[in-house]
CSV table of C-alpha atoms and ligand atoms in Angstrom, one decimal:
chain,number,residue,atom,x,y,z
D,1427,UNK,CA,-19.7,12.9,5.9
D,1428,UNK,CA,-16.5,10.6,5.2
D,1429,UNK,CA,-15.2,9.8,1.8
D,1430,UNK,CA,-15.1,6.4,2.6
D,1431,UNK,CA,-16.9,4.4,5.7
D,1432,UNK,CA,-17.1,0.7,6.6
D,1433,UNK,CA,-18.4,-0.8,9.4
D,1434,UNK,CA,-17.9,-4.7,10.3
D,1435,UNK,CA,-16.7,-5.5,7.3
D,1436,UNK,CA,-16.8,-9.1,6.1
D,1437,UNK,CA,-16.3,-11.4,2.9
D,1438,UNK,CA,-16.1,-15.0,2.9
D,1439,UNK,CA,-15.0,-16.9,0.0
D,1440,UNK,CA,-16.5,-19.7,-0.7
D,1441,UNK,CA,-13.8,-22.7,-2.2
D,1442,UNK,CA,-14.5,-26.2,-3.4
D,1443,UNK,CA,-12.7,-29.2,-1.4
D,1444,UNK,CA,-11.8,-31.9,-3.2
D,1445,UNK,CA,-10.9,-35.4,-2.0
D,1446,UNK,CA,-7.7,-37.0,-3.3
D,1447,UNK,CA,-7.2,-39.3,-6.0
D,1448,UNK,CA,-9.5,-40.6,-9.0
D,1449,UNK,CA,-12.3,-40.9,-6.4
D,1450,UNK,CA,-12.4,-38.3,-5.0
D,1451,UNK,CA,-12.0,-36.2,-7.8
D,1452,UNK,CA,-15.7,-37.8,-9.0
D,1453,UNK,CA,-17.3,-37.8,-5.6
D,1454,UNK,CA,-16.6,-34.1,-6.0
D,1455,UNK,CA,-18.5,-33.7,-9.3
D,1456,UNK,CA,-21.4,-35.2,-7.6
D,1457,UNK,CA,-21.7,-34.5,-4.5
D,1458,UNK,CA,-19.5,-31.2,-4.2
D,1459,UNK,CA,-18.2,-30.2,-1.0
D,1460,UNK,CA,-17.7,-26.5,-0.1
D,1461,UNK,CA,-15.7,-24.5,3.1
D,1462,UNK,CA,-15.3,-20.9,3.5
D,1463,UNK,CA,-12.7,-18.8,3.6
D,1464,UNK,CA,-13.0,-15.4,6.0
D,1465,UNK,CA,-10.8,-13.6,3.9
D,1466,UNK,CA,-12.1,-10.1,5.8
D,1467,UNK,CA,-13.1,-10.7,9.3
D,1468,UNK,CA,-14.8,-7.2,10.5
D,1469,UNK,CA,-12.8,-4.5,9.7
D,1470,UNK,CA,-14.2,-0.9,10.7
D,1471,UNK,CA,-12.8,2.2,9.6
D,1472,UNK,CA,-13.5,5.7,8.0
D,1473,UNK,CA,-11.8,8.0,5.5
D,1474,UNK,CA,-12.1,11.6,5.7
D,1475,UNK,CA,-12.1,13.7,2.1
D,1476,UNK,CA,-8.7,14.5,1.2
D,1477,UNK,CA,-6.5,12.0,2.8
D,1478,UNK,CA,-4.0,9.6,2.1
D,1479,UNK,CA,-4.3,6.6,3.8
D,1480,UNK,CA,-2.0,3.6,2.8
D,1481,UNK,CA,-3.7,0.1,3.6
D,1482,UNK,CA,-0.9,-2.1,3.7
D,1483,UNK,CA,-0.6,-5.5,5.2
D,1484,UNK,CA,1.5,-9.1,4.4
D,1485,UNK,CA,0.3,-11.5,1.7
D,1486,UNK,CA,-3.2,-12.6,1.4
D,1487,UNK,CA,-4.3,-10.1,4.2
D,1488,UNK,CA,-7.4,-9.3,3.0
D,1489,UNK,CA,-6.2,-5.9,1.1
D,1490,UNK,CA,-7.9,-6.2,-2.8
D,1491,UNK,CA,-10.0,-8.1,-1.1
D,1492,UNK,CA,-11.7,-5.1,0.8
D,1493,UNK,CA,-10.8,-2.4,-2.2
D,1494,UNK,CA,-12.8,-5.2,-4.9
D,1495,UNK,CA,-15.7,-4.3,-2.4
D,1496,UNK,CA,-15.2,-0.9,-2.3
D,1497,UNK,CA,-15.6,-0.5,-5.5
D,1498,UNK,CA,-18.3,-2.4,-5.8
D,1499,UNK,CA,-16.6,-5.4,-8.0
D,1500,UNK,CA,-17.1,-8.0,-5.1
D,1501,UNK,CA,-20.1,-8.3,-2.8
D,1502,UNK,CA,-19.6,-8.3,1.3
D,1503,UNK,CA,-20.7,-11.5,2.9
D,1504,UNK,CA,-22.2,-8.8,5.6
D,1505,UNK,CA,-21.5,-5.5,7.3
D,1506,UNK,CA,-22.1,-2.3,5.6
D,1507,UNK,CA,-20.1,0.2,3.2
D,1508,UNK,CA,-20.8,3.9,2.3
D,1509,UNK,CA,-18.3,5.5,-0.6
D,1510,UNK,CA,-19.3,9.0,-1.3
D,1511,UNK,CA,-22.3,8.1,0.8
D,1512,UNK,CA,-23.6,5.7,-1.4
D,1513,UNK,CA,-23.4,1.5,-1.6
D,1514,UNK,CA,-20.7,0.8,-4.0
D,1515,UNK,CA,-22.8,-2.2,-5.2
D,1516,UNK,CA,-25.9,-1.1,-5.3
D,1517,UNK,CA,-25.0,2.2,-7.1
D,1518,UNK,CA,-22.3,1.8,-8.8
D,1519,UNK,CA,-22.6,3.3,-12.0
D,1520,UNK,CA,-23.5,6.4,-10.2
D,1521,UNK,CA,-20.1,5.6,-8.0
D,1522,UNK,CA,-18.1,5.2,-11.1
D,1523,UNK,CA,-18.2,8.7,-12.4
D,1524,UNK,CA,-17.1,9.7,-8.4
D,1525,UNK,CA,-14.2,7.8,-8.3
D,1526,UNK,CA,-11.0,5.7,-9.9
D,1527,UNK,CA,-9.1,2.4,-9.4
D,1528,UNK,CA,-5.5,2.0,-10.7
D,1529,UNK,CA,-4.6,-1.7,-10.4
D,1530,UNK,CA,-1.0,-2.3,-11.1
D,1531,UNK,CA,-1.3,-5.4,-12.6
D,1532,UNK,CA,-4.3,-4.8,-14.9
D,1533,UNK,CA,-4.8,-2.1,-17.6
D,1534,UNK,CA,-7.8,-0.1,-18.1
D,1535,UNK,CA,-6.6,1.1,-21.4
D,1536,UNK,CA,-7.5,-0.7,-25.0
D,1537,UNK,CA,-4.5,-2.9,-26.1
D,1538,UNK,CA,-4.7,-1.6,-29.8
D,1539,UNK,CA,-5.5,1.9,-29.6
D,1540,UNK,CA,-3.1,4.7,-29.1
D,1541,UNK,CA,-3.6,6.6,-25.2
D,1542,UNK,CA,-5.3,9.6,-26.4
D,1543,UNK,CA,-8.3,7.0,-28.3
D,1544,UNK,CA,-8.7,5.3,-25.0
D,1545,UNK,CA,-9.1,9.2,-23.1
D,1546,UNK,CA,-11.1,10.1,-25.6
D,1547,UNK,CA,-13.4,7.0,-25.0
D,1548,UNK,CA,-13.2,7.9,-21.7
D,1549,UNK,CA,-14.4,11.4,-22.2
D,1550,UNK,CA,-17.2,10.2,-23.8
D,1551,UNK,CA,-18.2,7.4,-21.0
D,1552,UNK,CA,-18.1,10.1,-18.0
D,1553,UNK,CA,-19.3,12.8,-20.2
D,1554,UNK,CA,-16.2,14.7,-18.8
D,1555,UNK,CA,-16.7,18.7,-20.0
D,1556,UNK,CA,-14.4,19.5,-22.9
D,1557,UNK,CA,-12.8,21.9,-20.6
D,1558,UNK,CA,-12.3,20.0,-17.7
D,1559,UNK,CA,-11.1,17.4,-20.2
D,1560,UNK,CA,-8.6,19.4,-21.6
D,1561,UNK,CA,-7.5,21.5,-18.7
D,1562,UNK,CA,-6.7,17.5,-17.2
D,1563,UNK,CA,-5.1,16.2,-20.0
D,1564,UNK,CA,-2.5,18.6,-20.0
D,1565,UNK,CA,-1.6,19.3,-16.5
D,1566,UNK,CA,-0.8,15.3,-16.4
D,1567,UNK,CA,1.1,15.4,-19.9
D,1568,UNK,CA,3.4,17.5,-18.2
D,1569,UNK,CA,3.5,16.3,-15.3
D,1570,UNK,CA,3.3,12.6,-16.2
D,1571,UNK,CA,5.5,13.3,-19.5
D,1572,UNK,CA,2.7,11.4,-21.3
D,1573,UNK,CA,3.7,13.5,-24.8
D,1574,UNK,CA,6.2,11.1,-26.0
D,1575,UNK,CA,3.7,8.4,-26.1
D,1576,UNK,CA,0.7,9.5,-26.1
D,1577,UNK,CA,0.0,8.3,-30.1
D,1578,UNK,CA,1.6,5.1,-29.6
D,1579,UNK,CA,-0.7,1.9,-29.6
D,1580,UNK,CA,-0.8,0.5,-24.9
D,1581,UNK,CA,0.4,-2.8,-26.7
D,1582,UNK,CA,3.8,-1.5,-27.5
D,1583,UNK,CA,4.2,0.6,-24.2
D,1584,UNK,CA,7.6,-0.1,-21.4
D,1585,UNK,CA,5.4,-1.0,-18.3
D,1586,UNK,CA,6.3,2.5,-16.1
D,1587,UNK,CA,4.4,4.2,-19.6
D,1588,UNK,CA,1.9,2.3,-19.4
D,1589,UNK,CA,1.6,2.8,-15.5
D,1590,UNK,CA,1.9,6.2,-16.0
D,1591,UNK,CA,-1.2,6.5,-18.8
D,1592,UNK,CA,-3.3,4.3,-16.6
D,1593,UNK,CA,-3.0,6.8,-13.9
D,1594,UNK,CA,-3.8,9.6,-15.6
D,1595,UNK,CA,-6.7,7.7,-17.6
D,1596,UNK,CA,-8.2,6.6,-14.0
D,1597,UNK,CA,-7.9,10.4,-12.7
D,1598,UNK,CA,-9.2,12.3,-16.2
D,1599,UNK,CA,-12.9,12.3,-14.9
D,1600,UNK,CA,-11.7,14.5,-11.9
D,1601,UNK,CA,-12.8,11.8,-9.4
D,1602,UNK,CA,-13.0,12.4,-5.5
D,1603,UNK,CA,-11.9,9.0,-4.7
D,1604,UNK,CA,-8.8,7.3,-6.0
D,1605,UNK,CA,-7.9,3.6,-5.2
D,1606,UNK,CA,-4.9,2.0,-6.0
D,1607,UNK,CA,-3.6,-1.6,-5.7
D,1608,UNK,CA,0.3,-1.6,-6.2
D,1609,UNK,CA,0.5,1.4,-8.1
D,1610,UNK,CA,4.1,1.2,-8.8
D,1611,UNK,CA,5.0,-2.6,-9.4
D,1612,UNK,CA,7.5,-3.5,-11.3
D,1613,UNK,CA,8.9,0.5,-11.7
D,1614,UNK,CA,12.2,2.0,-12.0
D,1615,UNK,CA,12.9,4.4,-9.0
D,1616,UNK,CA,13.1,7.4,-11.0
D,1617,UNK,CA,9.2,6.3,-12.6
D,1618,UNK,CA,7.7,5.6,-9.4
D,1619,UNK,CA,9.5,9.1,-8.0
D,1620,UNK,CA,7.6,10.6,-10.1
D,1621,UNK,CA,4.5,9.1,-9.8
D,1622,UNK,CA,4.7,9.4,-6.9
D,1623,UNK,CA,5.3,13.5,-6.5
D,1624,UNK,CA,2.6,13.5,-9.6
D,1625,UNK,CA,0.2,12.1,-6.0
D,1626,UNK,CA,1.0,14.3,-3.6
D,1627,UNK,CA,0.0,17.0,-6.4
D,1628,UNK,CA,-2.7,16.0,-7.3
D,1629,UNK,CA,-4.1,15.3,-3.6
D,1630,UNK,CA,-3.1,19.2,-2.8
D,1631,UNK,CA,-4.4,20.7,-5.8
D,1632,UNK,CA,-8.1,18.7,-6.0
D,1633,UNK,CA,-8.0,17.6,-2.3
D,1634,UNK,CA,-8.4,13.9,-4.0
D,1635,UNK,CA,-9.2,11.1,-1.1
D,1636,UNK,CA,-6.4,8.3,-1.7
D,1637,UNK,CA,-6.6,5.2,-0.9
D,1638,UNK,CA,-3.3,2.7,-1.7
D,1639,UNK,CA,-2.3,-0.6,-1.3
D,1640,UNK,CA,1.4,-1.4,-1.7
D,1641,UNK,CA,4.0,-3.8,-0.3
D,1642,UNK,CA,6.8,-0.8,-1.4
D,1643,UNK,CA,7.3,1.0,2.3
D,1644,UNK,CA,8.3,3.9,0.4
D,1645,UNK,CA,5.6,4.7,-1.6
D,1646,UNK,CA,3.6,4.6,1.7
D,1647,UNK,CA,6.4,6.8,3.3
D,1648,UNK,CA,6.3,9.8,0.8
D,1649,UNK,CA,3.0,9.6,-0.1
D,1650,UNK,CA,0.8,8.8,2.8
D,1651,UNK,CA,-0.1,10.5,6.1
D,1652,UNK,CA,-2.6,7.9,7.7
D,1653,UNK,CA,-1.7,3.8,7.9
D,1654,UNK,CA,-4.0,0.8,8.1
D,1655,UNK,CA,-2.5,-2.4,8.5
D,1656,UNK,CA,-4.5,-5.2,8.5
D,1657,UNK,CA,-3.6,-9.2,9.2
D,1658,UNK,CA,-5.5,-12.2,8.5
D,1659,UNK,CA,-8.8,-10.0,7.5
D,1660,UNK,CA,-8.5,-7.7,10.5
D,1661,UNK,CA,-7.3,-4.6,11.2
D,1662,UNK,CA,-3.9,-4.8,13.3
D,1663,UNK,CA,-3.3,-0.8,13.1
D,1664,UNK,CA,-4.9,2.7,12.6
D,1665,UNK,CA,-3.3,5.6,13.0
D,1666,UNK,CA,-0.5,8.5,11.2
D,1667,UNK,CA,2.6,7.6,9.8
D,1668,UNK,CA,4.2,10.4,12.2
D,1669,UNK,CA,2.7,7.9,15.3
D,1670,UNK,CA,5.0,5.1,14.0
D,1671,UNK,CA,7.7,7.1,13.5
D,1672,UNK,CA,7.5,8.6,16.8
D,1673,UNK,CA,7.2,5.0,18.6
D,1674,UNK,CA,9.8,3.4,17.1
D,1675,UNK,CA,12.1,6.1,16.4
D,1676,UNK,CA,13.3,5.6,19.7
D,1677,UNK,CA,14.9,2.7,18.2
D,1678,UNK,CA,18.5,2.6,16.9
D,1679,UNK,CA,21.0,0.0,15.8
D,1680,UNK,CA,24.7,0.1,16.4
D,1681,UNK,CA,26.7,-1.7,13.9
D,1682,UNK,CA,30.0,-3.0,15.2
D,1683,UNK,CA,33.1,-4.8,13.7
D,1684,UNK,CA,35.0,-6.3,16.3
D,1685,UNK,CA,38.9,-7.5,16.1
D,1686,UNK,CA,37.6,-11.1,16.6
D,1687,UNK,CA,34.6,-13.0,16.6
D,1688,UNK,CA,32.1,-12.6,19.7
D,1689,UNK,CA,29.2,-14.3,20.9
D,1690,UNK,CA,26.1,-12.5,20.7
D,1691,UNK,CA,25.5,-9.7,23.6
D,1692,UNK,CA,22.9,-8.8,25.5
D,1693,UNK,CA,22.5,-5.7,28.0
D,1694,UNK,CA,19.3,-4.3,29.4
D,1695,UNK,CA,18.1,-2.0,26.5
D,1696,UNK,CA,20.2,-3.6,24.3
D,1697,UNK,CA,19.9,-6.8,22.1
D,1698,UNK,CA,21.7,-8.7,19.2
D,1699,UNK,CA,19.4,-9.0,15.9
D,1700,UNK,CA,22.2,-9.9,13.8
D,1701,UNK,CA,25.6,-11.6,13.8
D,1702,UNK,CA,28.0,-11.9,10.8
D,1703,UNK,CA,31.7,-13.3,11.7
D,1704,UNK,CA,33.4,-10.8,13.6
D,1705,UNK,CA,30.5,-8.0,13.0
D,1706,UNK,CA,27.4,-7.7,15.0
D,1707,UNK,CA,24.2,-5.5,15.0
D,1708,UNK,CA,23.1,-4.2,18.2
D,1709,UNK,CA,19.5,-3.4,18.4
D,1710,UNK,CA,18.8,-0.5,21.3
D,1711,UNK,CA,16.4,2.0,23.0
D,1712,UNK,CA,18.1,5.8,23.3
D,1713,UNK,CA,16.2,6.3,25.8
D,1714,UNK,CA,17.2,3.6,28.0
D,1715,UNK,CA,21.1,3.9,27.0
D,1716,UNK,CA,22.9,6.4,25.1
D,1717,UNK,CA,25.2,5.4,22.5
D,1718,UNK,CA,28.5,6.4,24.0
D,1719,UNK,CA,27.8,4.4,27.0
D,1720,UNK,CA,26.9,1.7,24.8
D,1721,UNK,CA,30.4,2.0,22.8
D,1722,UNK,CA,32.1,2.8,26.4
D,1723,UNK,CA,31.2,-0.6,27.4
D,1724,UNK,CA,32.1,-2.3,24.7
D,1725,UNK,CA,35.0,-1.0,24.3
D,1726,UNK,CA,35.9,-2.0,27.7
D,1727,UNK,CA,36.0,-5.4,26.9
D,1728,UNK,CA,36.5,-6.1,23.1
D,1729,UNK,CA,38.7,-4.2,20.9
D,1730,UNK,CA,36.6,-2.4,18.0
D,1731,UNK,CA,37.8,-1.9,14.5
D,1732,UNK,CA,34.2,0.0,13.2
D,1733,UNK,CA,31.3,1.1,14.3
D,1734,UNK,CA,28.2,3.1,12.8
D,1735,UNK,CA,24.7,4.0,14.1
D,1736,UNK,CA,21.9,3.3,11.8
D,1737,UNK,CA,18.6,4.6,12.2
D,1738,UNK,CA,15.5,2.0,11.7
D,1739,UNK,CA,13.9,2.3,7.9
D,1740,UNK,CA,10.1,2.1,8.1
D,1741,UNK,CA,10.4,-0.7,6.3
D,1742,UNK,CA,12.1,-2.7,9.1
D,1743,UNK,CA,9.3,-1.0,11.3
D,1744,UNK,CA,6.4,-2.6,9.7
D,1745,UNK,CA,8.2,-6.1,9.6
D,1746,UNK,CA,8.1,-6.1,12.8
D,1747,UNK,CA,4.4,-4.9,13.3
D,1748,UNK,CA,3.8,-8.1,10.5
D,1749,UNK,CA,5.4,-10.3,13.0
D,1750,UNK,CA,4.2,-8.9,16.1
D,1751,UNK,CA,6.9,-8.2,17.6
D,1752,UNK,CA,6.2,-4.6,18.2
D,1753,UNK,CA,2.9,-3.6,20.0
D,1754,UNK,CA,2.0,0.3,19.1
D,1755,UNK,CA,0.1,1.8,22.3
D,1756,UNK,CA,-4.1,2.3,21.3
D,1757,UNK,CA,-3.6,5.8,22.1
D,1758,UNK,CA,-1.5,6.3,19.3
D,1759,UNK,CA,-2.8,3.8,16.9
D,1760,UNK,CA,-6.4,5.0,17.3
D,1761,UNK,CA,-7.4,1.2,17.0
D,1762,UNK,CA,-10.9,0.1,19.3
G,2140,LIG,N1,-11.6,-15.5,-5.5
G,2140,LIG,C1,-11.2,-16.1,-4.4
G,2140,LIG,N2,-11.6,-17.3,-4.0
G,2140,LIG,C2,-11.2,-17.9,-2.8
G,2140,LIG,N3,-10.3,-17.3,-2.0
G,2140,LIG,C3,-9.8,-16.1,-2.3
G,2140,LIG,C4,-10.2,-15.4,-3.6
G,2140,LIG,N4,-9.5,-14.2,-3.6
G,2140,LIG,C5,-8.8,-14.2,-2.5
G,2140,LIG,N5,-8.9,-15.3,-1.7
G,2140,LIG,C6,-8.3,-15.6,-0.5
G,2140,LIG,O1,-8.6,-14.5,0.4
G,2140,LIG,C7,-7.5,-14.1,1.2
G,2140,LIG,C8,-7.2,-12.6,1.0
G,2140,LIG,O2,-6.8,-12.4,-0.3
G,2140,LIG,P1,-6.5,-10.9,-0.9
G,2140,LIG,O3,-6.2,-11.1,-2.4
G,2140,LIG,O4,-7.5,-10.0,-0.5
G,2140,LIG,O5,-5.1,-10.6,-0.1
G,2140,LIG,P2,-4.1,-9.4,-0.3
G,2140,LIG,O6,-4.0,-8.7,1.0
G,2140,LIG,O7,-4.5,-8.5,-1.4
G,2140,LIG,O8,-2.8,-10.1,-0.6
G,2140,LIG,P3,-1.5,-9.7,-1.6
G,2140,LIG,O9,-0.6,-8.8,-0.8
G,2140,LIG,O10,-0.9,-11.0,-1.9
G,2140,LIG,O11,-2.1,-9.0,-2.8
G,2140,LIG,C9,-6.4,-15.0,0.8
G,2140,LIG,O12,-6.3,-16.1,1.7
G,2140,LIG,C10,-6.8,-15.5,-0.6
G,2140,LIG,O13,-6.3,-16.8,-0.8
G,2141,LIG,MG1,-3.7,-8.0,-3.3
């Protein structure tokens, strides 16, 4: 059975339209007018225990959208949803105690109580065995470094402390099923490193299903083995990180300076994404053309002060999926 199945996934959203003006605004109050927004538009995909699947995708994609339903805060419009193999609305107190939700921007934890009152409530709400409680607490003190504030009221927590107590307060009750929306907004990169490795441990060590939503391409990088990218309410990809990698990392970019300014070039296999003055950045396939032939060329008819190869960051990979500029092959992408 998988952690996490949906099939045909839709939510509308239903939003009041007003007219304009004084008149409109009291047409409005009595006779309001409604249209609705398809905010999810069919999505279909399913989650094996144990892995880490980012689900990433550009602004109002659809992404809390579709985790507010799996966890049973929002109901669909229609299509179907199984997490633990059970309906997250229908059951979900009994869902609860099976998994957590981290959402960047929101705390779980009580304002004016110290972290370890808010565990301890915690403890008490999922009836988490002293044991397991303790065995838990400590592992992510250490691992978290949650000692040095673990007595001190959330309301006078730096955010990354806070983030970092609201992680460990979502995972306490040991549960199967994490979700996370922007887990490490706003962090430092040393805070969000170590969230981050404090993931991958926990995934290893209790085989925890992971579910993320991010806009940072790294957290998705170190963290995640599976993608799901989804545009406008649908799913645009579905497959591993490695798949990605292995499609694009055909990809390279020359960087040149040149003597004097030049127009921008094009050979077959290789285009111009970028011109500065007299520098330009030379997009192309290593398959098609191998960089010394590339340089050999150029150098035949420009002089060339610098020049350095640059591999393509993931992140520039997926803003180019966003755009659509790059199509990833079904095979690979696992989509239909
Ligand atoms: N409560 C709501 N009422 C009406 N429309 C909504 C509501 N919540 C979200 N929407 C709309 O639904 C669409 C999807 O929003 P959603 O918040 O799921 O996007 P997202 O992928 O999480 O985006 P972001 O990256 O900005 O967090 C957007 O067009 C948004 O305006
Ligand atoms: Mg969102």
């Amino acid at each position: 059975m998988a952690a996490i199945q949906i099939q045909e996934l839709v939510k509308e959203y239903r939003v009041s339209v007003r007219s304009k003006g004084i008149a409109g605004a009291v047409k409005s109050l009595l006779i309001p007018e409604f249209k609705h927004v398809r905010a999810v538009d069919g999505i279909s995909f399913a989650i094996e225990k144990g892995e880490t699947v980012g689900f990433i995708g550009p602004n109002g994609a659809g992404k809390s959208t579709t985790v507010k339903m799996l966890t049973g805060i929002l109901s669909p419009t229609s299509g179907s949803i199984e997490v633990c193999g059970m309906n997250p609305e229908k059951e979900r107190k009994r869902i609860a105690a099976r998994m957590g939700v981290v959402f960047g921007q929101k705390t779980q934890l009580w304002w004016d109580l110290p972290v370890l009152d808010t565990y301890e409530l915690l403890k008490h709400i999922y009836k988490i065995p002293k044991p397991v409680y303790m065995r838990n607490l400590d592992m992510f003190s250490e691992l978290l470094g949650l000692q040095d504030f673990i007595k001190t009221p959330v309301r006078q927590l730096s955010l990354g402390q806070k983030m970092r107590a609201d992680i460990a307060a979502a995972l306490l009750h040991d549960p199967e099923i994490i979700f996370f929306d922007e887990p490490t907004i706003g962090l430092d990169v040393v805070a969000k490193e170590k969230i981050r490795e404090f993931l991958r441990y926990v995934n290893r060590e209790k085989q925890t299903t992971m579910l993320f939503t991010t806009h940072d391409m790294d957290d998705i990088e170190q963290t995640c083995k599976r993608l799901i990218i989804i545009d406008h309410g649908s799913k645009i990809y579905d497959g591993s990180m490695d798949a990605i990698k292995a499609a694009y990392g055909k990809e390279r970019i020359l960087a040149v300076e040149f003597a004097e300014k030049v127009e921008p070039l094009s050979y077959p296999g290789v285009e111009t994404v970028d011109r500065q003055g007299s520098k330009l950045w030379l997009k192309f396939r290593k398959d098609e053309i191998q960089v010394s032939q590339l340089i050999n060329r150029l150098s035949q008819s420009y002089s060339i002060v610098d020049l350095t190869v640059q591999e393509p960051d993931i992140e520039a990979l997926i803003r180019e999926i966003y755009l659509g500029g790059i199509r990833i092959e079904p095979s690979l992408s696992g989509v239909g």
